[in-house]
Amino acid sequence: MSTTDDTYSIPAGSVPAKQLSLKEKWWHILDTWKIGIIPLPLFVMAGVLIAIDCLDGKLPSDIVVMVATLAFFGFACGEFGKRLPFIGKMGAAAICATFIPSALVYYGLLPDVVVESTTKFYKSTNILYLYICCIIVGSIMSMDRKVLIQGFMRIFFPMLCGEVVGMLVGMGVGLALGMEPFQIFFFLILPIMAGGVGEGAIPLSIGYATLLHMDQGVALGRILPIVMLGGLTAIVISGSLNQLGKRYPHLTGEGQLMPSVKNATADKNALSVTGGKTDVTTIAAGALLAVLLYMVGMLLHKLIGLPAPVGMLFAAVALKLAHGVSPRLLEGSQVVYKFFQTSVTYPILFAVGVAITPWNELVAAFTISNLLVIVSTVAALVATGFFVGKKIGMHPIDVAIVSCCQSGQGGTGDVAILTAGNRMQLMPFAQIATRIGGAINVSVALLVLGNFLV
């Protein structure tokens, strides 16, 4: 249970704290004792109301009830992870918010009505894409233009170097363990860098089914656990990098890749025009801007096959570079970004854990040889990003956290990795690493495999 700064600190010479009125004591509890962002009394109230619905045998899957349900379970799991000794500071909150729900579902410890309603809500609303579009557009709109240009121009080189080194190290470790080279590359290393489930594991399984004459379900069953373990490794490394940045501040930009601009997360023009004040209509317009840009991404997907989040990313970058958005609207987008980052991350991770994270498949892949190959591959990829980024004048820890996303579970993995690393501002670069990098890896690998088998 977390506490905030004491809103009701008593000035010197005034009435002592023990003489606060009952009303002020209640306010003090509401404002200082919290589970995540939820005041403790409201958290307890949410738990009671959810329990009543569960006892009745039906938990509505509408957005009103689901907001309370996902917030209750998501922040509870996140708070538990934060309070774990040692690993609590290494990304355990994101791990717990994702994998504890998955384990609870598998072992039957989460009420069936909660599982059914959460799964139905997650799959029918595509809430993850609303989250990602608000995070991407908000972070791009709040970046300094110079940093945005330099970051996108330079990030590809550390990513490419990281993938090459990661593949070589993974192959070396696998061969040292006596594993088959074909198995190491196509069923361990490639799934790690495939870009997640929807954009990586599934297309990869379809390709393997066609080229290797095997059932797609069997192929996906072998690939999916490796994707999950690679993502889990990346989350832990990202959390460790965040702690390294706190110990050695000169190695990090705290969410910015380039050291040339001191404040990449605040648009100075916007602040000078708006005076730092944003009204409700501007915030609403910022949210609508994110949604419309995602629709542009969907249109690009229909026209040229580009993944919708990537198309949205490019559209947002073009709009930002062309000064197509007013300073006030830029600030509105930034407020939307901060709201989703603070309030929606853990509920989303809980829904992901319940709806699309199979615990049994994750556990089945926990063999010593698999773990050694996976951990060495991801660690080498990230370490290369760190040192190459530093060599070319970028903040090494922030580049390394983006490199972690090359081993993530698509959009959900990016959310968990950046949450663990406390670098949600890097979501645009994470999407490039995951979606474009993953698509290139899958396409090239299947092309090579097809030619190899001819």
Coordinates of C-alpha atoms in Angstrom, one line a residue:
M1 CA 0.0 0.0 0.0
S2 CA 1.5 3.3 -1.1
T3 CA 1.2 6.7 0.5
T4 CA 1.5 10.1 -1.0
D5 CA 2.8 13.3 0.5
D6 CA 0.7 14.4 3.5
T7 CA -1.8 16.9 2.2
Y8 CA -2.8 17.8 5.7
S9 CA 0.6 18.7 7.2
I10 CA 0.0 21.1 10.0
P11 CA 1.8 24.5 9.9
A12 CA 3.9 25.4 12.9
G13 CA 1.9 27.0 15.7
S14 CA -1.4 25.7 14.5
V15 CA -3.7 22.9 15.8
P16 CA -1.8 19.6 16.2
A17 CA -2.6 16.7 13.8
K18 CA -4.3 14.7 16.6
Q19 CA -6.9 17.4 16.8
L20 CA -8.0 17.1 13.2
S21 CA -11.7 16.8 12.8
L22 CA -13.3 13.5 11.7
K23 CA -13.9 15.0 8.2
E24 CA -10.3 16.0 7.8
K25 CA -9.1 12.6 9.0
W26 CA -11.3 10.9 6.4
W27 CA -9.9 13.2 3.7
H28 CA -6.4 12.4 4.9
I29 CA -7.0 8.7 4.5
L30 CA -8.5 9.2 1.0
D31 CA -5.6 11.3 -0.1
T32 CA -2.7 9.5 1.4
W33 CA -3.4 5.7 1.6
K34 CA -3.6 4.2 -1.8
I35 CA -3.2 0.9 -3.7
G36 CA -1.6 2.2 -7.0
I37 CA -3.7 5.2 -7.7
I38 CA -6.8 4.0 -5.9
P39 CA -7.6 5.5 -2.4
L40 CA -7.7 2.6 0.0
P41 CA -11.4 3.0 1.0
L42 CA -12.4 3.0 -2.7
F43 CA -10.2 0.0 -3.3
V44 CA -12.0 -1.9 -0.5
M45 CA -15.4 -0.7 -1.8
A46 CA -14.5 -2.0 -5.4
G47 CA -13.5 -5.4 -4.0
V48 CA -16.8 -5.7 -2.1
L49 CA -18.9 -4.7 -5.1
I50 CA -17.0 -7.1 -7.4
A51 CA -17.4 -9.9 -4.9
I52 CA -21.2 -9.3 -4.7
D53 CA -21.5 -9.5 -8.5
C54 CA -19.3 -12.7 -8.5
L55 CA -21.5 -14.3 -5.8
D56 CA -24.6 -13.6 -8.0
G57 CA -22.8 -15.5 -10.8
K58 CA -22.6 -12.7 -13.3
L59 CA -20.1 -9.9 -13.7
P60 CA -21.2 -7.5 -16.5
S61 CA -18.6 -7.1 -19.2
D62 CA -19.7 -3.5 -20.0
I63 CA -17.1 -0.8 -19.7
V64 CA -18.4 0.7 -16.5
V65 CA -18.0 -2.5 -14.5
M66 CA -14.8 -3.5 -16.3
V67 CA -13.1 -0.2 -15.4
A68 CA -13.5 -1.0 -11.7
T69 CA -12.7 -4.7 -12.1
L70 CA -9.5 -4.2 -14.1
A71 CA -8.4 -1.3 -11.9
F72 CA -9.0 -3.4 -8.7
F73 CA -7.0 -6.5 -9.9
G74 CA -4.5 -4.7 -12.0
F75 CA -3.3 -2.2 -9.3
A76 CA -3.4 -5.0 -6.6
C77 CA -1.0 -7.1 -8.7
G78 CA 1.2 -4.2 -9.5
E79 CA 1.3 -3.1 -5.9
F80 CA 2.2 -6.6 -4.8
G81 CA 5.1 -6.6 -7.4
K82 CA 6.4 -3.3 -6.3
R83 CA 6.7 -4.5 -2.7
L84 CA 8.6 -7.6 -3.4
P85 CA 12.1 -7.4 -1.9
F86 CA 14.9 -6.7 -4.3
I87 CA 13.0 -7.7 -7.5
G88 CA 10.4 -5.1 -6.7
K89 CA 12.7 -2.5 -8.2
M90 CA 13.5 -4.6 -11.3
G91 CA 10.2 -4.6 -13.1
A92 CA 8.4 -7.0 -10.8
A93 CA 5.2 -4.8 -10.8
A94 CA 4.8 -5.3 -14.6
I95 CA 5.6 -9.0 -14.3
C96 CA 3.2 -9.6 -11.5
A97 CA 0.4 -7.6 -13.2
T98 CA 0.8 -9.8 -16.3
F99 CA 1.7 -13.2 -15.1
I100 CA 0.0 -13.5 -11.7
P101 CA -3.5 -13.2 -13.4
S102 CA -2.3 -15.9 -15.9
A103 CA -1.4 -18.3 -13.1
L104 CA -4.6 -17.5 -11.2
V105 CA -6.6 -18.4 -14.3
Y106 CA -4.7 -21.6 -14.9
Y107 CA -5.0 -22.9 -11.3
G108 CA -8.6 -21.9 -11.1
L109 CA -8.1 -19.3 -8.3
L110 CA -9.7 -16.4 -10.2
P111 CA -13.5 -16.6 -10.3
D112 CA -14.8 -17.8 -13.7
V113 CA -17.1 -14.9 -14.1
V114 CA -14.1 -12.5 -13.8
V115 CA -12.2 -14.5 -16.4
E116 CA -15.1 -14.6 -18.8
S117 CA -16.0 -10.9 -18.5
T118 CA -12.4 -9.7 -18.7
T119 CA -11.7 -11.9 -21.8
K120 CA -14.9 -10.8 -23.5
F121 CA -14.2 -7.1 -22.7
Y122 CA -10.6 -7.2 -23.8
K123 CA -11.2 -9.0 -27.1
S124 CA -14.4 -7.2 -28.1
T125 CA -13.2 -3.6 -27.4
N126 CA -9.5 -3.8 -28.5
I127 CA -8.8 -1.6 -25.5
L128 CA -5.0 -2.2 -25.9
Y129 CA -5.0 -0.3 -29.2
L130 CA -6.7 2.7 -27.6
Y131 CA -4.0 2.6 -24.9
I132 CA -1.2 2.3 -27.4
C133 CA -2.4 5.1 -29.7
C134 CA -2.8 7.5 -26.8
I135 CA 0.7 6.6 -25.5
I136 CA 2.4 6.9 -28.9
V137 CA 0.7 10.1 -30.1
G138 CA 1.1 11.7 -26.7
S139 CA 4.8 10.9 -26.4
I140 CA 5.5 12.0 -30.0
M141 CA 3.6 15.3 -29.6
S142 CA 5.5 16.0 -26.4
M143 CA 8.9 15.4 -27.9
D144 CA 11.3 18.1 -29.0
R145 CA 11.4 18.1 -32.8
K146 CA 15.2 17.9 -33.0
V147 CA 15.3 14.9 -30.6
L148 CA 12.5 13.2 -32.6
I149 CA 14.4 13.5 -35.9
Q150 CA 17.8 12.5 -34.5
G151 CA 16.3 9.6 -32.5
F152 CA 14.5 8.0 -35.4
M153 CA 17.6 8.5 -37.6
R154 CA 20.0 6.9 -35.2
I155 CA 18.0 4.2 -33.4
F156 CA 18.1 1.7 -36.3
F157 CA 21.9 1.2 -36.1
P158 CA 22.0 -0.1 -32.5
M159 CA 18.9 -2.2 -33.2
L160 CA 20.6 -3.9 -36.2
C161 CA 23.9 -4.5 -34.3
G162 CA 22.0 -5.9 -31.4
E163 CA 20.1 -8.4 -33.5
V164 CA 23.3 -9.6 -35.2
V165 CA 25.2 -10.0 -31.9
G166 CA 22.2 -11.5 -30.2
M167 CA 21.8 -14.1 -32.9
L168 CA 25.5 -15.0 -32.8
V169 CA 25.6 -15.3 -29.1
G170 CA 22.4 -17.3 -28.9
M171 CA 23.7 -19.7 -31.6
G172 CA 27.0 -20.1 -29.7
V173 CA 25.3 -20.9 -26.4
G174 CA 22.9 -23.3 -28.0
L175 CA 25.7 -25.1 -29.9
A176 CA 27.8 -25.3 -26.7
L177 CA 24.8 -27.0 -25.0
G178 CA 24.7 -29.6 -27.8
M179 CA 21.4 -28.4 -29.4
E180 CA 20.6 -28.7 -33.1
P181 CA 21.5 -25.5 -35.1
F182 CA 18.2 -25.6 -37.0
Q183 CA 16.3 -25.8 -33.7
I184 CA 18.3 -23.1 -32.0
F185 CA 17.8 -20.5 -34.8
F186 CA 14.2 -21.2 -36.0
F187 CA 12.5 -22.2 -32.8
L188 CA 14.4 -20.3 -30.2
I189 CA 16.3 -17.2 -31.5
L190 CA 13.9 -16.1 -34.2
P191 CA 10.7 -16.3 -32.1
I192 CA 12.4 -14.0 -29.6
M193 CA 12.9 -11.3 -32.2
A194 CA 9.7 -12.0 -34.2
G195 CA 7.8 -9.0 -32.8
G196 CA 5.3 -10.6 -30.5
V197 CA 2.3 -12.9 -31.0
G198 CA 0.0 -11.4 -33.6
E199 CA 2.7 -9.9 -35.8
G200 CA 5.4 -12.5 -35.1
A201 CA 4.5 -15.9 -33.7
I202 CA 1.4 -16.4 -35.7
P203 CA 2.8 -15.5 -39.2
L204 CA 5.9 -17.5 -38.2
S205 CA 3.8 -20.6 -37.4
I206 CA 1.9 -20.2 -40.7
G207 CA 5.2 -20.1 -42.6
Y208 CA 6.6 -23.1 -40.7
A209 CA 3.4 -25.1 -41.3
T210 CA 3.7 -24.5 -45.0
L211 CA 7.5 -24.9 -45.4
L212 CA 8.1 -27.7 -42.9
H213 CA 4.8 -29.6 -43.6
M214 CA 3.7 -29.5 -39.9
D215 CA 0.5 -28.6 -38.2
Q216 CA 0.2 -24.8 -37.5
G217 CA -1.1 -25.5 -34.0
V218 CA 2.0 -27.6 -33.2
A219 CA 4.3 -24.9 -34.6
L220 CA 2.6 -22.2 -32.6
G221 CA 2.7 -24.3 -29.5
R222 CA 6.5 -24.5 -29.8
I223 CA 7.0 -20.8 -30.7
L224 CA 4.6 -19.1 -28.3
P225 CA 6.3 -20.1 -25.0
I226 CA 9.7 -18.9 -26.3
V227 CA 8.1 -15.5 -27.2
M228 CA 6.7 -15.2 -23.7
L229 CA 10.0 -16.2 -22.0
G230 CA 11.9 -13.7 -24.2
G231 CA 9.5 -11.0 -23.2
L232 CA 9.8 -11.9 -19.5
T233 CA 13.6 -11.8 -19.7
A234 CA 13.3 -8.4 -21.4
I235 CA 11.1 -7.0 -18.7
V236 CA 13.5 -8.1 -15.9
I237 CA 16.5 -6.5 -17.8
S238 CA 14.5 -3.3 -18.4
G239 CA 13.8 -3.0 -14.7
S240 CA 17.4 -3.6 -13.9
L241 CA 18.5 -0.9 -16.4
N242 CA 16.1 1.5 -14.7
Q243 CA 17.9 0.9 -11.4
L244 CA 21.3 1.2 -13.1
G245 CA 20.2 4.6 -14.4
K246 CA 19.3 5.8 -10.9
R247 CA 22.7 4.7 -9.7
Y248 CA 24.6 6.2 -12.6
P249 CA 22.5 9.2 -13.9
H250 CA 25.0 10.2 -16.5
L251 CA 24.1 7.1 -18.5
T252 CA 20.5 7.9 -19.0
G253 CA 18.3 10.6 -20.4
E254 CA 15.3 9.4 -18.3
G255 CA 13.2 8.7 -21.4
Q256 CA 15.0 10.6 -24.1
L257 CA 17.5 9.0 -26.5
M258 CA 19.5 12.1 -27.4
P259 CA 21.5 14.3 -25.0
S260 CA 21.4 17.4 -27.2
V261 CA 18.2 18.7 -25.8
K262 CA 17.8 18.9 -22.0
N263 CA 14.1 18.5 -21.9
A264 CA 12.6 16.2 -24.5
T265 CA 9.4 15.5 -22.7
A266 CA 8.0 19.1 -22.6
D267 CA 7.2 21.2 -25.6
K268 CA 8.5 24.6 -24.6
N269 CA 6.4 26.4 -27.2
A270 CA 3.3 24.8 -25.9
L271 CA 4.1 25.8 -22.4
S272 CA 4.9 29.4 -23.3
V273 CA 1.6 29.8 -25.2
T274 CA -0.7 28.0 -22.8
G275 CA 1.1 29.0 -19.6
G276 CA 1.0 25.3 -18.4
K277 CA -2.8 25.4 -18.1
T278 CA -4.9 22.9 -20.1
D279 CA -8.7 23.0 -20.2
V280 CA -11.0 20.0 -20.5
T281 CA -11.8 20.6 -24.1
T282 CA -8.2 20.6 -25.1
I283 CA -7.6 17.3 -23.3
A284 CA -10.6 15.8 -25.1
A285 CA -9.3 17.1 -28.5
G286 CA -5.9 15.5 -27.7
A287 CA -7.6 12.2 -27.1
L288 CA -9.5 12.5 -30.4
L289 CA -6.3 13.4 -32.2
A290 CA -4.8 10.1 -31.1
V291 CA -7.9 8.1 -32.2
L292 CA -8.0 9.8 -35.6
L293 CA -4.3 9.2 -36.2
Y294 CA -4.9 5.5 -35.4
M295 CA -7.7 5.5 -38.0
V296 CA -5.2 6.9 -40.5
G297 CA -2.9 4.0 -39.5
M298 CA -5.8 1.5 -40.2
L299 CA -6.3 3.1 -43.6
L300 CA -2.6 2.7 -44.4
H301 CA -2.8 -0.9 -43.4
K302 CA -5.7 -1.5 -45.9
L303 CA -3.8 0.4 -48.6
I304 CA -0.2 -0.8 -48.3
G305 CA -0.2 -3.5 -45.6
L306 CA 1.7 -1.4 -43.0
P307 CA 0.7 -2.4 -39.4
A308 CA -1.8 0.2 -38.1
P309 CA 0.2 1.2 -35.0
V310 CA 3.3 1.9 -37.3
G311 CA 1.2 3.8 -39.8
M312 CA -0.2 5.9 -37.0
L313 CA 3.3 6.4 -35.7
F314 CA 4.6 7.7 -39.0
A315 CA 1.5 9.9 -39.4
A316 CA 2.0 11.4 -36.0
V317 CA 5.7 12.1 -36.7
A318 CA 4.8 13.8 -40.0
L319 CA 2.2 15.9 -38.3
K320 CA 4.6 16.9 -35.5
L321 CA 7.5 17.8 -37.9
A322 CA 5.1 19.8 -40.2
H323 CA 3.9 21.9 -37.2
G324 CA 0.4 20.6 -38.0
V325 CA -0.7 20.7 -34.4
S326 CA -1.1 23.8 -32.3
P327 CA 0.9 24.2 -29.0
R328 CA -2.3 24.0 -27.0
L329 CA -3.3 20.7 -28.6
L330 CA 0.2 19.4 -28.1
E331 CA -0.2 19.9 -24.4
G332 CA -3.6 18.3 -24.5
S333 CA -2.0 15.2 -26.1
Q334 CA 0.6 15.2 -23.4
V335 CA -2.0 15.2 -20.6
V336 CA -3.8 12.3 -22.3
Y337 CA -0.5 10.4 -22.5
K338 CA 0.2 11.0 -18.8
F339 CA -3.3 9.9 -17.8
F340 CA -3.1 6.6 -19.7
Q341 CA 0.4 5.9 -18.5
T342 CA -0.6 6.5 -14.8
S343 CA -4.1 5.1 -14.7
V344 CA -4.5 2.5 -17.4
T345 CA -1.2 0.5 -17.6
Y346 CA -1.7 -2.0 -14.8
P347 CA -5.4 -2.6 -15.6
I348 CA -4.4 -3.3 -19.2
L349 CA -1.6 -5.7 -18.1
F350 CA -4.1 -7.6 -15.9
A351 CA -6.5 -8.0 -18.9
V352 CA -3.6 -9.2 -21.1
G353 CA -2.6 -11.8 -18.4
V354 CA -6.2 -13.1 -18.1
A355 CA -7.2 -13.0 -21.8
I356 CA -4.1 -14.0 -23.9
T357 CA -1.3 -15.2 -21.6
P358 CA -1.3 -19.1 -21.3
W359 CA 0.5 -20.0 -18.1
N360 CA 0.9 -23.7 -18.9
E361 CA 2.7 -23.0 -22.2
L362 CA 5.1 -20.6 -20.4
V363 CA 5.9 -23.2 -17.7
A364 CA 6.4 -25.9 -20.3
A365 CA 9.2 -23.9 -21.9
F366 CA 11.1 -23.5 -18.6
T367 CA 14.0 -25.9 -19.5
I368 CA 17.6 -25.1 -18.5
S369 CA 18.8 -25.2 -22.1
N370 CA 16.0 -23.0 -23.4
L371 CA 16.5 -20.5 -20.6
L372 CA 20.2 -20.2 -21.2
V373 CA 19.8 -19.6 -24.9
I374 CA 17.0 -17.1 -24.4
V375 CA 18.6 -15.1 -21.6
S376 CA 22.0 -15.0 -23.4
T377 CA 20.4 -13.9 -26.7
V378 CA 18.3 -11.1 -25.1
A379 CA 21.2 -10.0 -22.8
A380 CA 23.6 -9.8 -25.8
L381 CA 21.1 -7.9 -27.9
V382 CA 20.5 -5.4 -25.1
A383 CA 24.2 -5.0 -24.1
T384 CA 25.0 -4.3 -27.8
G385 CA 22.4 -1.7 -28.0
F386 CA 23.8 -0.1 -24.8
F387 CA 27.4 0.1 -26.0
V388 CA 26.6 1.0 -29.6
G389 CA 24.2 3.7 -28.4
K390 CA 26.8 5.1 -26.2
K391 CA 29.4 5.0 -28.9
I392 CA 27.2 7.1 -31.3
G393 CA 26.3 9.7 -28.8
M394 CA 23.0 8.4 -27.5
H395 CA 21.9 7.8 -23.9
P396 CA 23.0 4.1 -23.5
I397 CA 20.4 3.0 -20.9
D398 CA 17.5 4.4 -22.9
V399 CA 18.8 2.8 -26.1
A400 CA 19.2 -0.5 -24.3
I401 CA 15.6 -0.3 -23.0
V402 CA 14.4 0.2 -26.6
S403 CA 16.5 -2.8 -27.5
C404 CA 14.7 -4.8 -24.9
C405 CA 11.5 -4.2 -26.9
Q406 CA 13.0 -6.2 -29.8
S407 CA 12.4 -9.2 -27.6
G408 CA 8.9 -8.2 -26.4
Q409 CA 5.5 -9.7 -26.9
G410 CA 4.3 -7.1 -29.4
G411 CA 2.4 -4.1 -28.1
T412 CA 1.6 -5.8 -24.8
G413 CA 5.3 -6.6 -24.3
D414 CA 6.3 -3.0 -25.1
V415 CA 3.9 -1.8 -22.4
A416 CA 5.3 -4.2 -19.8
I417 CA 8.9 -3.5 -20.7
L418 CA 8.6 0.3 -20.7
T419 CA 6.6 0.2 -17.5
A420 CA 9.3 -1.9 -15.8
G421 CA 12.0 0.5 -17.1
N422 CA 9.9 3.6 -16.3
R423 CA 10.4 4.9 -19.9
M424 CA 6.9 5.0 -21.4
Q425 CA 8.0 8.1 -23.4
L426 CA 10.0 5.7 -25.6
M427 CA 6.9 3.9 -26.9
P428 CA 7.3 5.3 -30.5
F429 CA 10.8 3.8 -30.7
A430 CA 9.6 0.6 -29.0
Q431 CA 7.0 0.2 -31.7
I432 CA 9.6 0.6 -34.4
A433 CA 11.8 -2.0 -32.7
T434 CA 9.0 -4.5 -32.2
R435 CA 6.8 -4.2 -35.3
I436 CA 9.1 -3.2 -38.1
G437 CA 12.1 -5.1 -36.7
G438 CA 9.9 -8.2 -36.1
A439 CA 8.3 -8.1 -39.5
I440 CA 11.7 -7.8 -41.2
N441 CA 13.1 -10.7 -39.2
V442 CA 10.1 -13.0 -39.9
S443 CA 10.1 -12.2 -43.6
V444 CA 13.8 -12.6 -44.2
A445 CA 13.9 -15.8 -42.1
L446 CA 11.0 -17.5 -44.0
L447 CA 12.6 -16.4 -47.3
V448 CA 15.9 -18.0 -46.3
L449 CA 14.1 -21.2 -45.0
G450 CA 12.1 -21.5 -48.2
N451 CA 15.3 -21.2 -50.3
F452 CA 17.2 -23.6 -48.0
L453 CA 14.5 -26.3 -48.3
V454 CA 14.2 -26.0 -52.2

